[in-house]
Coordinates of C-alpha atoms and ligand atoms in Angstrom, one line a residue:
X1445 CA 4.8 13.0 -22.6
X1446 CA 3.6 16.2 -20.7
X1447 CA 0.6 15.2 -21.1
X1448 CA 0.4 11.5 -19.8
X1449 CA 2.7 13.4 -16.5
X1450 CA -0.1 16.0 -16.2
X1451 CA -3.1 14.8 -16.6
X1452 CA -3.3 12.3 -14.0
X1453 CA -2.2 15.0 -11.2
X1454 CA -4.6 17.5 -12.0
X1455 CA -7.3 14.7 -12.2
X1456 CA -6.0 14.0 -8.3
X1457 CA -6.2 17.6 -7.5
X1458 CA -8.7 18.3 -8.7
X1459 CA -10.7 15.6 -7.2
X1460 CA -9.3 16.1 -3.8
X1461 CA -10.5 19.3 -3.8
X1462 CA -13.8 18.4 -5.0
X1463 CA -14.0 15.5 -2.0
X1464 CA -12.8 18.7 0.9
X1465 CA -15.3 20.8 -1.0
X1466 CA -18.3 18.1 0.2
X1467 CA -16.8 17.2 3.5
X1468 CA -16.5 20.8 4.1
X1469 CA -20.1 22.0 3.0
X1470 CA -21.6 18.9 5.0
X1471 CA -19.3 20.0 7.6
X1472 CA -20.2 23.7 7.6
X1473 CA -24.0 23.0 7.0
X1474 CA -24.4 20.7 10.1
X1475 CA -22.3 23.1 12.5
X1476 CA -24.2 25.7 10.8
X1477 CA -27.6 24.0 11.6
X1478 CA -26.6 23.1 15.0
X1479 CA -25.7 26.4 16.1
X1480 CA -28.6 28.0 15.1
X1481 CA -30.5 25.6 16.6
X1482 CA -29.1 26.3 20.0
X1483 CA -29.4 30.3 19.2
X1484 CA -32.7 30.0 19.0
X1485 CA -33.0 27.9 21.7
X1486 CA -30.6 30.3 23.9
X1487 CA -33.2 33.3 22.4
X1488 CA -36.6 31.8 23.7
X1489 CA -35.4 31.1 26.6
X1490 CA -34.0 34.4 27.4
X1491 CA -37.7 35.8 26.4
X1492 CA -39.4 33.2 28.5
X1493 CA -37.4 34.5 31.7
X1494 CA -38.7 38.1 31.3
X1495 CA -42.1 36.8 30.9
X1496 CA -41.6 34.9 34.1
X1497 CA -39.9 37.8 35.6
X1498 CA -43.5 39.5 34.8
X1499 CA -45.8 37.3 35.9
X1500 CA -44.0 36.9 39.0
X1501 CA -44.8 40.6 39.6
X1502 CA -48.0 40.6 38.9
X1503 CA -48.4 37.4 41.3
X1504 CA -46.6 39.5 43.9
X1505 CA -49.5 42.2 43.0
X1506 CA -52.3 39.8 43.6
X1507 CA -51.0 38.8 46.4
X1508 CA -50.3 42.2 47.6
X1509 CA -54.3 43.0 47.0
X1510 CA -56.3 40.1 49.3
X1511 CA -59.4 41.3 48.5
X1512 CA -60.3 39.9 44.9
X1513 CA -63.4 41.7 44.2
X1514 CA -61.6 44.5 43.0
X1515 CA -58.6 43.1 41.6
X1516 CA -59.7 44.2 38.0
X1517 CA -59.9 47.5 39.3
X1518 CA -56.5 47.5 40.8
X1519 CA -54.4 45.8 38.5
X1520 CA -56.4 48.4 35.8
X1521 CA -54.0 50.9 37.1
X1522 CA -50.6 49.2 36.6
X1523 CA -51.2 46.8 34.0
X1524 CA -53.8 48.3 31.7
X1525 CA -50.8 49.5 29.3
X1526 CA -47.1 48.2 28.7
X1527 CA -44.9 48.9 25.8
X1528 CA -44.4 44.7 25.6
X1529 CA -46.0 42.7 27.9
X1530 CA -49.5 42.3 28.1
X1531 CA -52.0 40.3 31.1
X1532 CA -54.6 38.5 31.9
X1533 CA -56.3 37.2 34.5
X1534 CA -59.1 34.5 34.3
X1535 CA -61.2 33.1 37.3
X1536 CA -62.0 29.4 37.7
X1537 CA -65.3 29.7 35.6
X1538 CA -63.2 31.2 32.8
X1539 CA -64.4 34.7 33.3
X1540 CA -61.6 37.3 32.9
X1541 CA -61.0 39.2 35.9
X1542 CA -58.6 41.8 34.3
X1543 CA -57.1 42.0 30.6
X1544 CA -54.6 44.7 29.4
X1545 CA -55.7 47.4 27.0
X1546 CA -54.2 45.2 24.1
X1547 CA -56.2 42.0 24.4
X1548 CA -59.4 43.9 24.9
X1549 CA -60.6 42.5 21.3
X1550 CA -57.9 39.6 21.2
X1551 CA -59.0 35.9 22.3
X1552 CA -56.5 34.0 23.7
X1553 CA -56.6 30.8 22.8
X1554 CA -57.0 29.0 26.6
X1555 CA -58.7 26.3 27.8
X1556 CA -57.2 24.8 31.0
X1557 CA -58.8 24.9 33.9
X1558 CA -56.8 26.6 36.7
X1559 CA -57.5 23.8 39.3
X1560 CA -55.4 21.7 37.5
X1561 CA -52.9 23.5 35.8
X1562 CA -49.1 22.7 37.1
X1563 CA -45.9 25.0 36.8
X1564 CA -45.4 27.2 33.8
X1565 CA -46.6 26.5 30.3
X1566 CA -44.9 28.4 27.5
X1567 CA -46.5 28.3 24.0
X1568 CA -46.0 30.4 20.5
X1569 CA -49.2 31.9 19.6
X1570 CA -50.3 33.3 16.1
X1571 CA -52.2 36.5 16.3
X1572 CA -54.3 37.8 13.4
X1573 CA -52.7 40.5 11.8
X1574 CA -51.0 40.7 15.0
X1575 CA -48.4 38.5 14.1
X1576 CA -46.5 35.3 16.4
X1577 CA -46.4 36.3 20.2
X1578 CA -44.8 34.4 23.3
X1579 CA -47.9 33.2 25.6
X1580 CA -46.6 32.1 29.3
X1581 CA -49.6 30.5 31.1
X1582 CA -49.8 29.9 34.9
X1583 CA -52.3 29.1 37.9
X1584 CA -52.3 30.3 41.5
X1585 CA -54.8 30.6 44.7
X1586 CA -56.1 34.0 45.5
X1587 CA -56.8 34.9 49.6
X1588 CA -59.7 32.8 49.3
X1589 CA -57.8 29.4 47.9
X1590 CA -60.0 30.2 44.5
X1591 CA -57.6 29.1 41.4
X1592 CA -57.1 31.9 39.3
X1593 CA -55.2 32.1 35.8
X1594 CA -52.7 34.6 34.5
X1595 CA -51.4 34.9 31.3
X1596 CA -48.6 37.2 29.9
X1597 CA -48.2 37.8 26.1
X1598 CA -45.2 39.4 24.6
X1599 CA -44.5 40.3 21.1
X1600 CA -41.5 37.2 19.1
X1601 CA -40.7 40.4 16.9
X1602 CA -37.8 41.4 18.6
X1603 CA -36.8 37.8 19.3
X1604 CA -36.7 36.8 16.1
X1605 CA -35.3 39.6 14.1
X1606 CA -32.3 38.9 16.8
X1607 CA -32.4 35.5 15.3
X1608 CA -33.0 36.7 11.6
X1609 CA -29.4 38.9 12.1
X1610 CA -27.7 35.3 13.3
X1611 CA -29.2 33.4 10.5
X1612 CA -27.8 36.6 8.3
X1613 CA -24.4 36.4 9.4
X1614 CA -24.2 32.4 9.0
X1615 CA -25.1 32.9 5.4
X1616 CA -22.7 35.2 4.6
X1617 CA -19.7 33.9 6.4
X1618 CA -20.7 30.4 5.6
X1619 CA -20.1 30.4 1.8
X1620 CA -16.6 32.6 2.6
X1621 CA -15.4 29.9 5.2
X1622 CA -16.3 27.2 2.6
X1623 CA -14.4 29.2 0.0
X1624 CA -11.5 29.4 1.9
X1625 CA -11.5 25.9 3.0
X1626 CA -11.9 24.7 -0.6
X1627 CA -8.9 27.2 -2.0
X1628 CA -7.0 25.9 0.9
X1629 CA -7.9 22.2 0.2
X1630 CA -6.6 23.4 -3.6
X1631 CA -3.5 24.5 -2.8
X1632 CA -2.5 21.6 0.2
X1633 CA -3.7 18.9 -2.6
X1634 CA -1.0 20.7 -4.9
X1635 CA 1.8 21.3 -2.3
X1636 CA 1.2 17.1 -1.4
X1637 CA 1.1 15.6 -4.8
X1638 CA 4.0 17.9 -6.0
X1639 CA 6.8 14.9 -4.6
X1640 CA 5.1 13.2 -7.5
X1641 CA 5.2 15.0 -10.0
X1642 CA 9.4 15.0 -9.8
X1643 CA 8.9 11.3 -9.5
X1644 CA 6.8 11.1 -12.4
X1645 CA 9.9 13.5 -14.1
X1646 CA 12.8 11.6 -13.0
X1647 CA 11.2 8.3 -13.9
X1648 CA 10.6 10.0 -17.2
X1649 CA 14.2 10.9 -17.2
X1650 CA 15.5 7.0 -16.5
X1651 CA 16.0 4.9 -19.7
X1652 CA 18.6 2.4 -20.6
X1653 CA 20.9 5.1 -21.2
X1654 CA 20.8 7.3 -18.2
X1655 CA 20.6 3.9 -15.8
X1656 CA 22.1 5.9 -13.1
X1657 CA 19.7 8.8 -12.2
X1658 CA 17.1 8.0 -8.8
X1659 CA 14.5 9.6 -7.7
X1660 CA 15.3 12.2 -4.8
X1661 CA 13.5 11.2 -1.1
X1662 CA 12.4 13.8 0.6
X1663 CA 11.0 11.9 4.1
X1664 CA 11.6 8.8 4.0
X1665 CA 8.9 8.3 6.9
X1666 CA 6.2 9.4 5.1
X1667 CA 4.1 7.6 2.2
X1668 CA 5.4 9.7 -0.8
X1669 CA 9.0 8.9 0.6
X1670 CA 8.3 5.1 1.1
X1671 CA 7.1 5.1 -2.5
X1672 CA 10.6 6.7 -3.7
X1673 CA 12.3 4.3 -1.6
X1674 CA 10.7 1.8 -3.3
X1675 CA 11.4 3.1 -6.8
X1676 CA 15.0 3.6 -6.3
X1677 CA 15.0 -0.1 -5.5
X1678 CA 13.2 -1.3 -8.3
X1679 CA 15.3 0.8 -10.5
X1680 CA 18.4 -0.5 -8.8
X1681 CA 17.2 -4.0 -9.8
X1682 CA 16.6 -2.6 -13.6
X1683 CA 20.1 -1.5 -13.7
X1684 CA 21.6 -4.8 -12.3
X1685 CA 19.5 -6.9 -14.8
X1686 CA 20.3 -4.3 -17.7
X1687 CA 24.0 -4.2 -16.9
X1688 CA 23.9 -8.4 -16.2
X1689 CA 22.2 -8.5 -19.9
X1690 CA 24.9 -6.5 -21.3
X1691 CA 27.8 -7.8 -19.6
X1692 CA 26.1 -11.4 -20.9
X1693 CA 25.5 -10.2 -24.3
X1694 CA 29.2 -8.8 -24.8
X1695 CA 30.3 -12.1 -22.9
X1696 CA 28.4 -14.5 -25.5
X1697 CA 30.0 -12.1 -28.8
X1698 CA 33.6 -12.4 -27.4
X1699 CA 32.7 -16.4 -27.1
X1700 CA 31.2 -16.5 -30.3
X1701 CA 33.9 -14.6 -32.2
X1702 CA 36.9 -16.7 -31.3
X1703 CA 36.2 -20.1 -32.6
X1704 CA 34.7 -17.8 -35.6
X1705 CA 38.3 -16.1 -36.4
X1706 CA 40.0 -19.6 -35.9
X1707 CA 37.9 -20.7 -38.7
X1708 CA 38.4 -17.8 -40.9
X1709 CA 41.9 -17.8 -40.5
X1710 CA 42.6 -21.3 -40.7
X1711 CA 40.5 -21.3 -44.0
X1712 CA 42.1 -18.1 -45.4
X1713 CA 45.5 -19.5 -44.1
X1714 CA 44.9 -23.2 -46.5
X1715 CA 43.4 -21.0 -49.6
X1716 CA 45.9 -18.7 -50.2
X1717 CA 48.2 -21.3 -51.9
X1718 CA 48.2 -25.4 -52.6
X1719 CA 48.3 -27.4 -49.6
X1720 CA 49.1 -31.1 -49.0
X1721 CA 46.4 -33.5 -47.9
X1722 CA 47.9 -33.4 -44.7
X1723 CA 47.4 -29.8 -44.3
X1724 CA 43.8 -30.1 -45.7
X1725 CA 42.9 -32.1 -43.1
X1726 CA 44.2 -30.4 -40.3
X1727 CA 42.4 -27.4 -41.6
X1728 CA 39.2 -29.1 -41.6
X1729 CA 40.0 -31.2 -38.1
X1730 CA 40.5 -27.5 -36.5
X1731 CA 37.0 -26.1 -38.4
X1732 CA 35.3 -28.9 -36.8
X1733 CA 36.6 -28.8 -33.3
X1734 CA 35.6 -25.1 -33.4
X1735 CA 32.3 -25.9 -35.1
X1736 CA 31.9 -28.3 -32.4
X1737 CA 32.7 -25.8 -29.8
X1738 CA 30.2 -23.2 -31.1
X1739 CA 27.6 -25.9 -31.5
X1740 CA 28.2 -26.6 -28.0
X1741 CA 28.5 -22.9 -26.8
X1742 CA 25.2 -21.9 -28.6
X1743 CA 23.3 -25.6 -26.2
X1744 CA 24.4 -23.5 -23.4
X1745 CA 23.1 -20.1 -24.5
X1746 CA 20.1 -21.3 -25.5
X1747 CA 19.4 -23.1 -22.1
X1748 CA 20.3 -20.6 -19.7
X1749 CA 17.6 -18.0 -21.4
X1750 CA 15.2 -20.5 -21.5
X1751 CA 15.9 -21.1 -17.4
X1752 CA 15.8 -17.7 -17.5
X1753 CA 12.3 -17.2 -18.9
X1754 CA 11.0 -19.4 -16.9
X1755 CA 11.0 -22.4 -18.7
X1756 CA 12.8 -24.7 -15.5
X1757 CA 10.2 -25.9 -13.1
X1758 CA 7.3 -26.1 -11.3
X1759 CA 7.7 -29.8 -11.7
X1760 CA 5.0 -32.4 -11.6
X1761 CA 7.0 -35.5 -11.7
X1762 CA 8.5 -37.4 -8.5
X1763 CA 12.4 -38.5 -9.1
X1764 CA 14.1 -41.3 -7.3
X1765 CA 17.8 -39.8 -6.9
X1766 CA 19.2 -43.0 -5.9
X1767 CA 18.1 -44.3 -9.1
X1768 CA 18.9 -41.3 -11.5
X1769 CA 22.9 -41.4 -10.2
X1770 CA 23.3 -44.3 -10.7
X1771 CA 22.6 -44.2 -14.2
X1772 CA 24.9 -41.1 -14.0
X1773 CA 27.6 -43.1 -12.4
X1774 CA 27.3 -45.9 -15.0
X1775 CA 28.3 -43.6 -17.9
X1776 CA 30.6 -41.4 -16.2
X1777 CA 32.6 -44.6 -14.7
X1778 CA 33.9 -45.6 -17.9
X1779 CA 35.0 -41.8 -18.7
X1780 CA 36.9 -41.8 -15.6
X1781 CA 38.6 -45.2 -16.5
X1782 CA 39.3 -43.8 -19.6
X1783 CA 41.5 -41.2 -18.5
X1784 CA 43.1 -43.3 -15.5
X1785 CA 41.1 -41.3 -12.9
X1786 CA 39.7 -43.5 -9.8
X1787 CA 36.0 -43.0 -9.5
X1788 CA 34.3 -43.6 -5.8
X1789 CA 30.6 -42.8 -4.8
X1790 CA 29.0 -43.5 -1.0
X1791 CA 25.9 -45.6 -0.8
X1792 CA 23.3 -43.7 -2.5
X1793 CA 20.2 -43.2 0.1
X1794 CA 16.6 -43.4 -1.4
X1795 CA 15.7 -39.7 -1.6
X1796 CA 12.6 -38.4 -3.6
X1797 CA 12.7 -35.0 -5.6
X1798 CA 10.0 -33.0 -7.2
X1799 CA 12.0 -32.0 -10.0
X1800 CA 13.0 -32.8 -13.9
X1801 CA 15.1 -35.9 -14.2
X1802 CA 17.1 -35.0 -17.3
X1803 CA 17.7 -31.4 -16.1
X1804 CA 19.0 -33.0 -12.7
X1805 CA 21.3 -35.7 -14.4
X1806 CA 22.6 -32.8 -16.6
X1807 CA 23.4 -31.0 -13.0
X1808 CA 25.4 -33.9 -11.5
X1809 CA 27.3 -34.7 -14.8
X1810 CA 28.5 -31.4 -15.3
X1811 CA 30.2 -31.3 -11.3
X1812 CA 31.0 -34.8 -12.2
X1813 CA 32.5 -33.8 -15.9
X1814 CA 34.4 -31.1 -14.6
X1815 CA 35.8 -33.3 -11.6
X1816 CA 37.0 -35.4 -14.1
X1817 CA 37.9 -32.9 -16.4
X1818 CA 40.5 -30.6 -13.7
X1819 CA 42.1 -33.9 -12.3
X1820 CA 44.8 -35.5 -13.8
X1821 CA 45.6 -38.9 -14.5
X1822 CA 46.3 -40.9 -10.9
X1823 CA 44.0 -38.2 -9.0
X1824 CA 40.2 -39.3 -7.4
X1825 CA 36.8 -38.0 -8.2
X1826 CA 34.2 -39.1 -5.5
X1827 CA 30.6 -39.0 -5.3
X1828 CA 29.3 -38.4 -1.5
X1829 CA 25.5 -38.3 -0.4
X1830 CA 24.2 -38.2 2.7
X1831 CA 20.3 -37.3 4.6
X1832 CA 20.5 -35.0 7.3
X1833 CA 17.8 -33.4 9.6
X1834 CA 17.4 -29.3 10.0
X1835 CA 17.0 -27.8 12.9
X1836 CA 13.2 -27.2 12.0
X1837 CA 12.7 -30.9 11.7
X1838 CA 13.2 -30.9 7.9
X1839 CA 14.9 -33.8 5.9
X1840 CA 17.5 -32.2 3.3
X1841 CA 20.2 -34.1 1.3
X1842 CA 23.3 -33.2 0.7
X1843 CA 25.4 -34.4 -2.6
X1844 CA 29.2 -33.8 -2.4
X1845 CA 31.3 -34.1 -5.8
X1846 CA 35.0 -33.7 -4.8
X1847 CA 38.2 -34.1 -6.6
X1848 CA 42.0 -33.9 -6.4
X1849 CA 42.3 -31.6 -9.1
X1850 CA 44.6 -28.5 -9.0
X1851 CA 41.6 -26.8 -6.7
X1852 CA 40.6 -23.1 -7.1
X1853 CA 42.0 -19.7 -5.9
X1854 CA 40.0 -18.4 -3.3
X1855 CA 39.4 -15.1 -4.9
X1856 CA 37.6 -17.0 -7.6
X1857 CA 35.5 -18.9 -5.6
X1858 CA 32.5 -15.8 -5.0
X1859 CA 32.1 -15.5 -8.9
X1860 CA 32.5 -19.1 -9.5
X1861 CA 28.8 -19.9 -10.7
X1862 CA 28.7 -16.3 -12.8
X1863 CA 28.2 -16.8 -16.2
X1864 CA 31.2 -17.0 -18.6
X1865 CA 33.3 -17.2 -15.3
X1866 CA 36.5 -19.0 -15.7
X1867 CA 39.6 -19.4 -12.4
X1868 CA 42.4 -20.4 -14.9
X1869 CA 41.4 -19.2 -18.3
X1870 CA 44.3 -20.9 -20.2
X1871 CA 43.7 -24.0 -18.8
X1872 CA 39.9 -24.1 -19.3
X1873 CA 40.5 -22.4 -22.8
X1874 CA 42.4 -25.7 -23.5
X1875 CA 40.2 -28.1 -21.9
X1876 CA 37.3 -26.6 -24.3
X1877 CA 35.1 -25.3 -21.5
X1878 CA 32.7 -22.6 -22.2
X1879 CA 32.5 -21.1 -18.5
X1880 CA 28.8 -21.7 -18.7
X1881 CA 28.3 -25.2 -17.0
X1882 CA 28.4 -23.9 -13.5
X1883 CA 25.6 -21.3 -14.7
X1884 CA 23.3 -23.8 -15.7
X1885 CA 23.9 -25.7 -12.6
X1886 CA 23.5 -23.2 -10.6
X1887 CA 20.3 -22.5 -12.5
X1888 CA 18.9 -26.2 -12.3
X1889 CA 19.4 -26.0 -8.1
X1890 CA 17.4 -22.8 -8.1
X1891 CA 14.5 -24.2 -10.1
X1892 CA 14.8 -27.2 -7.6
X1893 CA 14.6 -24.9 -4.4
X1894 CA 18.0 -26.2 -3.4
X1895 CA 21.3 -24.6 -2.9
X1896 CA 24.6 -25.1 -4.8
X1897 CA 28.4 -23.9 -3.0
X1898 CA 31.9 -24.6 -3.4
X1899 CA 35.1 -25.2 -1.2
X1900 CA 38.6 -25.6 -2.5
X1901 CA 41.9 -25.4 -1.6
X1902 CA 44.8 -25.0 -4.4
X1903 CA 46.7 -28.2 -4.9
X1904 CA 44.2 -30.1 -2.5
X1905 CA 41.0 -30.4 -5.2
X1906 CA 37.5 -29.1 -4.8
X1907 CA 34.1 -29.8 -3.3
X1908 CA 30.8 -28.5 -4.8
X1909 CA 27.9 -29.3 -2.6
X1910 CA 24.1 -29.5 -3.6
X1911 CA 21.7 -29.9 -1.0
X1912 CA 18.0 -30.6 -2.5
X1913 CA 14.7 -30.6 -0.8
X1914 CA 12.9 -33.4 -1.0
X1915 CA 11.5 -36.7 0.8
X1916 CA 12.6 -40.0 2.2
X1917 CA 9.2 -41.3 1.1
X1918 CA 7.9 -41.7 -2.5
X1919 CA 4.8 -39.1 -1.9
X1920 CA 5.0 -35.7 -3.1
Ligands
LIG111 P1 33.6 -24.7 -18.0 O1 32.6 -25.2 -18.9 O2 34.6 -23.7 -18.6 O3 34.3 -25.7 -17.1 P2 32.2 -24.1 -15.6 O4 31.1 -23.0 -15.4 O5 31.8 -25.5 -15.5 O6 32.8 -23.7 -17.0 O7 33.4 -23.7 -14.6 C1 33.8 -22.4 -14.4 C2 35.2 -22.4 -14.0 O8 35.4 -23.0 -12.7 C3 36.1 -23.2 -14.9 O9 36.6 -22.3 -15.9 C4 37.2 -23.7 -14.0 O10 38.3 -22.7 -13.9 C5 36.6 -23.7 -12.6 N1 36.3 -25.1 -12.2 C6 35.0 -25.7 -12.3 N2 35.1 -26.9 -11.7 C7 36.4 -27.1 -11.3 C8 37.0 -28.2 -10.6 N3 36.4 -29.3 -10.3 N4 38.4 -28.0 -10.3 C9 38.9 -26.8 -10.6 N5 38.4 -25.8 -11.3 C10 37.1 -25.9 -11.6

């Protein structure tokens, strides 16, 4: 059992973490790539200032000099050496007018022709053995309006070991934020899937003898406390339906037992000494009343846990109420004559049912039976049935079985349709009934879609009303 509860967390966990360790390395390596990105950017662009810085110095120098005939001689004495920047100057037939010491025996790589040459060009420029160098190109006018081009080169060394130390210190706290996010991921994906594990525990704990026990909500806002919520009421449910089974189960033994022991005893009662024939068949008159009863008793049983699995409904077949009552009525006019009970029905309207036609005679001779059965000689059983139209525009028809019988406490009257039920248990217990009728009509409307109620008053008589769904038409 541990192991079907552990498993699967672990599994989660373990896969959470794995999805924040992805996200977070995707995360990291685009910020990552992104930031250097604009470091480097941030860099060159520092650089490329300084070398503009320069060259606007050495344009104020030109400028400072008119006389260009001896510019190489005067910029000789400030420019000829620098620690970093080095110059050049080019006239408009690409003869160098003045070159620091450094580029002496280096060839820059230029082609442009100062007349045309706008605004500052910046370029990266690989140097033999020299290594990469920042190259900012530029034309002006001298005195004379002749275009003249200056250059100033500066070493990226600097720049990009500045760079190098950034790239450096991404690497090494890259991999320890990723760590951390993925131990943190760990332990959040444990401290959030921990609410399940006591579910999966008290679940565990729930069986058909510890009924009782629910699982403990937390938050009921959040989704781990919805899903409790929703446990406890499923297990709520288990526990009715168990405890229904049970009470059912113990109902159906104490039913079964008592015609069983009249048996027995009557039996035992005849054998112990000779008997007249009289007494014999007495003896075997009671066995088969009883016999009868449990035959009758066992029917019921039987139906109600086939309704019960299903076995009632969805129906196919299209029944013509008018026309299944009045067979009804046929038979159960003569049992009513029989026992000097007046029998009256309303006009029957034509009303069409998708439904079982045996199951919903069975409903309306039961109400009918038991009618007939609570009223005594001299009182009325009536038959009532009427179409009315619902507030939604629906058709619904209502069928009324009332008698004058003795009527029904109204404590009785909200577990009326339980099983094994009875209001006066002497006087059913004598009339033979089983407490199971109501059950299985109650049953039959359900399967129908319709509803089933009763109203009584004590000494007045009762009414049990059945309204079914159905049409005025005979179209499904
Ligand atoms: P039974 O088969 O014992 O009659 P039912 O389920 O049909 O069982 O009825 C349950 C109980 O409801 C009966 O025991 C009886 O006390 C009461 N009851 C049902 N119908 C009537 C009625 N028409 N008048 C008075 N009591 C009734």
């Amino acid at each position: 059992m541990i192991g079907t509860s552990w498993s699967p967390r672990l599994n989660i966990r373990w896969r959470l973490t794995a999805w924040n360790a992805v996200v977070m390395t995707a995360v990291l390596t685009v910020f990552s790539l992104v930031l250097l990105f604009a470091v480097r950017r941030h860099l060159t662009e520092r650089a490329d200032q300084t070398l503009q810085e320069e060259l606007r110095e050495l344009i104020e120098e030109i400028n400072f000099y008119p006389d260009t005939s001896n510019l190489g001689a005067q910029l000789e004495r400030r420019y000829s050496v620098h620690a970093h920047y080095h110059f050049r100057v080019v006239d408009q037939h690409g003869n160098p007018l003045f070159r620091s010491r450094f580029l002496t025996n280096v060839e820059l790589p230029f082609d442009t022709d100062p007349a045309t040459l706008r605004g500052a060009v910046f370029q990266d420029v690989e140097l033999p053995e020299l290594g990469t160098h920042r190259l900012l190109t530029m034309a002006m006018r001298d005195s004379r309006s002749n275009p003249l081009l200056l250059q100033v080169l500066a070493p990226r060394m600097a720049l990009d070991s500045e760079f190098r130390s950034y790239v450096w210190m991404i690497l090494t706290a890259g991999p320890i934020a990723l760590c951390s996010a993925v131990l943190a991921g760990y332990f959040l994906a444990g401290r959030s899937l921990a609410p399940i594990e006591d579910i999966a525990a008290t679940a565990e704990r729930i069986s058909a003898k510890n009924l009782s026990e629910r699982v403990l909500v937390s938050d009921p806002n959040d989704e781990l406390g919805r899903l409790a919520i929703l446990l406890n009421e499923a297990f709520d449910r288990l526990q009715t339906s168990i405890n229904d089974v049970r009470q059912f189960t113990a109902d159906a033994a104490h039913e079964l037992r008592s015609p069983l022991a009249i048996m027995r005893t009557e039996a035992e009662v005849a054998l112990r000494s000779a008997r007249s024939d009289e007494e014999y068949r007495r003896v075997i008159q009671v066995t088969l009343e009883e016999a009868t009863r449990l035959g009758e008793l066992s029917d019921q049983l039987l139906t109600l846990s086939r309704h019960d699995s299903g076995a009632l409904g969805p129906f196919d077949d299209i029944v013509a109420m008018d026309a299944l009552l009045t067979d009804v009525l046929e038979k159960f006019h003569l049992l009513a004559q029989e026992k000097g009970v007046t029998f009256e029905s309303s006009t029957l309207p034509a009303w069409y049912v998708q439904g079982d036609d045996i199951w919903l005679s069975r409903l309306f001779f039961n109400l009918l039976d038991n009618g007939l059965k609570y009223t005594e000689a001299g009182g009325t059983v009536r038959l009532l049935a009427s179409i009315s139209r619902e507030t939604d525009g629906r058709q619904t028809a209502t069928f009324v079985v009332e008698d004058t019988g003795p009527g029904i406490a109204a404590e009785h009257l909200p577990s009326l349709f339980k099983r094994f039920y009875r209001a006066d248990e002497s006087r059913n217990r004598r009339l033979g009934g089983t407490g199971l009728g109501l059950a299985i009509c109650q049953s039959i409307v359900n399967a129908h879609k319709g509803t089933i109620r009763v109203e009584s008053e004590v000494g007045v008589g009762s009414r049990f009303i059945v309204t079914l769904p159905g049409s005025t038409e005979d179209r499904p």
